[in-house]
Coordinates of C-alpha atoms in Angstrom, one line a residue:
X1 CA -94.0 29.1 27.8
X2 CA -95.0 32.2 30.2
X3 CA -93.7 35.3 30.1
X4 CA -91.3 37.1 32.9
X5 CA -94.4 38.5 34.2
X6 CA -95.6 35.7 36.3
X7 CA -96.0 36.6 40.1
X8 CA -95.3 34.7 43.2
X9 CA -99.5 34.5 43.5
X10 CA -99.8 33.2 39.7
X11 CA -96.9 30.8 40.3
X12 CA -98.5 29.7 44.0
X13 CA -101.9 29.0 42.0
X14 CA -100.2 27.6 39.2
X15 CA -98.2 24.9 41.8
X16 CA -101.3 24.0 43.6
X17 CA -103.2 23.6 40.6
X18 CA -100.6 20.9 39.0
X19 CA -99.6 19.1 42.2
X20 CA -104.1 18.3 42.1
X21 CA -103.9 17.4 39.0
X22 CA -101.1 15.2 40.0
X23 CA -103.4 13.9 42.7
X24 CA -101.7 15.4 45.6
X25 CA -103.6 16.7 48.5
X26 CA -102.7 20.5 48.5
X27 CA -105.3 23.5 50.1
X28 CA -102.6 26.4 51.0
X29 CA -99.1 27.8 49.7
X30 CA -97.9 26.2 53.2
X31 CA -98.4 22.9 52.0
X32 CA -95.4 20.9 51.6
X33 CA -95.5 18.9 48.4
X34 CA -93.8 15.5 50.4
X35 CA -96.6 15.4 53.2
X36 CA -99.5 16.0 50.8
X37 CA -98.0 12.3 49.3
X38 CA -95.5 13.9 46.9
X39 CA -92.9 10.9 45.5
X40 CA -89.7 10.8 43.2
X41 CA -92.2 10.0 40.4
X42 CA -95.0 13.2 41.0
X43 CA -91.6 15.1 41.7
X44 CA -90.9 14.3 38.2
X45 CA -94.1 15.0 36.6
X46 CA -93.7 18.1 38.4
X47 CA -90.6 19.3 37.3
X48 CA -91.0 18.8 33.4
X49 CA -94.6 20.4 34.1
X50 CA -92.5 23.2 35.2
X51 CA -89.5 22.9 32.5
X52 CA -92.4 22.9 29.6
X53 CA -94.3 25.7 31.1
X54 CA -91.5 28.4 32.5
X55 CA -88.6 26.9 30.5
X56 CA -85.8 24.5 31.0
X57 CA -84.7 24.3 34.6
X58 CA -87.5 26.7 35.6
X59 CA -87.5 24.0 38.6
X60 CA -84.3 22.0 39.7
X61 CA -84.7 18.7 41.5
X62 CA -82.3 20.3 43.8
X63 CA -84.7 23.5 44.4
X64 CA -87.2 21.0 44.7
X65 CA -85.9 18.6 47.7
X66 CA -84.7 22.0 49.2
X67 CA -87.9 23.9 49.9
X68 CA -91.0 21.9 48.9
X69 CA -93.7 24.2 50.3
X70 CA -95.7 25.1 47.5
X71 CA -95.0 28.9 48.0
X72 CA -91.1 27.9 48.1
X73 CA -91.3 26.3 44.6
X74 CA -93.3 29.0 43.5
X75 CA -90.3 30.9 44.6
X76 CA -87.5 29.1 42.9
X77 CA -89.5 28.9 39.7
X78 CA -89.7 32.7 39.8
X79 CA -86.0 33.0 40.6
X80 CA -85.2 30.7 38.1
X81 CA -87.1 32.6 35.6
X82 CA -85.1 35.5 36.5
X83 CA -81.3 34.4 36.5

């Protein structure tokens, strides 16, 4: 599990670099996860890569259907890191 320390940039990179490896066409942290071919299933895979990285609920499916640019999950991971 990271620390507290994690910035918005490290949690961007981190985002783009686990939607690829969940075969989603990302390049930017403008990227919306749903348009790059995002489904209920990667959203999954997504959130427990989150949970067992950051830390249960370090990404709600709620955040998640919210804001689903990658810079806006980077965001509510960090904030949910933080409350």
């Amino acid at each position: 599990m990271q620390t507290q320390t994690s910035t918005q940039e490290e949690l961007e990179q981190w985002v783009l670099t686990t939607c690829r490896d969940l075969g989603l066409t990302v390049e930017t942290a403008a990227d919306d996860f749903f348009e790059a071919g995002g489904t209920s299933l990667t959203a999954i895979r997504l959130i427990a890569q989150a949970e067992e990285t950051y830390g249960e609920d370090a990404l709600t499916p709620d955040d998640l259907f919210a804001r689903s640019a990658v810079r806006d999950i980077a965001a509510s991971i960090l904030q949910n890191d933080r409350d």
